[in-house]
Amino acid sequence: MSAPDIGDRPPGAAVGMSSQSGLAAALTPVLTVAASLFGLGLLWGLAANAWPSRAFPGPGLVWQVLLAEAANGDLFYHLGATLGRVAAAYVVAMVAGSVIGVLLGSHRRADRFFSPWVVLFLNIPALVVIVLAYIWFGLNEAAAIGAVAVNKIPNVVVTMREGARALDPSYAEMAAVYRFGLLDRIRHVLLPQLQPYLAAASRSGIALIWKIVLVVELLGRSNGVGFQIYLYFQLFDVAAILAYTLAFVAVMLVIELFLVQPVERHATRWRRRPA
Amino acid sequence: MQPVGGVVPLRVDIAEKTFRSAQGVSIKALQDLSFEVRQGEFACLLGPSGCGKTTTLRILLGLDKDFSGSFQLPEGGSDRIAAVFQEPVLLPWRTVEQNVRLALPKSLRTKKLDGLFDTLGLAGMRSLYPAELSLGLARRAALARAFATEPAVLFLDEPFASLDERTAERLRHLLLTVWSARPTTALMVTHNLREALMLSDRIIVLAQRPAHVLGMFDVKLPRHYRNPQVMSDLLRSFQQKFPGVA
């Protein structure tokens, strides 16, 4: 008889080491990040002191502008508008890109036919798509979000196509023999296999999407971080430009730390951890 | 114990199955392969490696539809089929219990599985992920999944290959224990004659490629009489009937 190979880890003992060293181990990465950011701020402050200029404000001034914008509510209004567009474009791009990618990855002839289209769309500049979308569909929210999504979809397609090619047919056969329903197949067989590819597409996606959203806002919207940055560009107010940029980067960092990473940890909990 | 499953036997009548390679070479895997497995009977498909046993099973499982001929699966009770593959094929991202329950039809999803898990020695492992199991335990989980669905017919494709002999022997006994509690029409592919003699009511002996039936060998003796002495007698009479096989 084979011995149950469950490692030497009794249930519940995973985090029960000496709690002090555990706490230190948990805090070290956070402290490293804090120290690193503080160092960057310090460097920025020193540089701004060395070359005083209206075009290069120090961190203190930017912080004051940030507080003022937050106090009058503008910051949250524009951040919210941009975040909403980012979220909408992200969902549209991920869903459409994944469906197209999986279909192409699992149908070789369709892939051969549509592959040039994918290459074409991959290489159309974001700006062209945005301008055309505004011309064809008007200066409205749907055109803005659609333009961003169209810019991102080809990247998702390429990643998810690789994912679909790497699918293990034995799981699909097992699901066929045991007559899994369509939803069960997607949820329990397909998506877990595609998870690493979804994670990769998401990661590169969010960063790309929010940058394109700023351009869309600059060209044809009357709110959002991109609109504000354009406004302060015309006023030559670098402190405000940096304040909005930093605020949005901070928001994206929080999303990464408290949404993306926990979701990813949950999705990969079944992988065997190195002992 | 009353055999469950249908009144209709498993009837196989495959005229021909040919594989075409990418270079255009065609290989005839099966020709005029026909046999029957009676209801509630445990049959073994025995043949040399590469003779087309797994191909036959894939056709019966509905995974390969490119063949000429027909087959009929047992009906009555349930029309479900279950399979134990050469590899356990458990979903690595679901626990042992979730793997078993996912294979069940919606109406059986919440049924009690304690007895089955106990019999197979998996009681304490229901919440483990497949990566945390040894190969032997993973194969037990695959057996649990197959039997939990209460199928009308059960297909096994060399389920004990690549295990050490002691583990394989223990699993064979477990398989018999679970199967005897609910004798389901079963067809197992193997190239191991001893295994076939120990488990089956009837052995269907296949010839080299293209596979067709060489003959049948009925083991009428109840399984609990098949001790080492009897097994070697069975082995001898099998070899008299099929000299040169296995």
PDB file of C-alpha atoms in Angstrom, chain A residues 102 158-167 193-194 197:
ATOM      1  CA  VAL A 102      -9.672  30.599 -27.238  1.00  0.00           C
ATOM      2  CA  VAL A 158      -2.463  36.565 -28.709  1.00  0.00           C
ATOM      3  CA  THR A 159      -1.964  35.555 -25.073  1.00  0.00           C
ATOM      4  CA  MET A 160      -5.190  33.569 -24.796  1.00  0.00           C
ATOM      5  CA  ARG A 161      -4.537  31.835 -28.105  1.00  0.00           C
ATOM      6  CA  GLU A 162      -1.318  30.463 -26.646  1.00  0.00           C
ATOM      7  CA  GLY A 163      -3.302  29.410 -23.586  1.00  0.00           C
ATOM      8  CA  ALA A 164      -5.860  27.556 -25.686  1.00  0.00           C
ATOM      9  CA  ARG A 165      -3.108  25.776 -27.603  1.00  0.00           C
ATOM     10  CA  ALA A 166      -1.656  24.554 -24.312  1.00  0.00           C
ATOM     11  CA  LEU A 167      -4.980  23.048 -23.108  1.00  0.00           C
ATOM     12  CA  GLN A 193      -6.195  25.849 -17.242  1.00  0.00           C
ATOM     13  CA  LEU A 194      -6.219  29.333 -18.774  1.00  0.00           C
ATOM     14  CA  TYR A 197      -2.610  33.260 -19.335  1.00  0.00           C
TER      15      TYR A 197
END
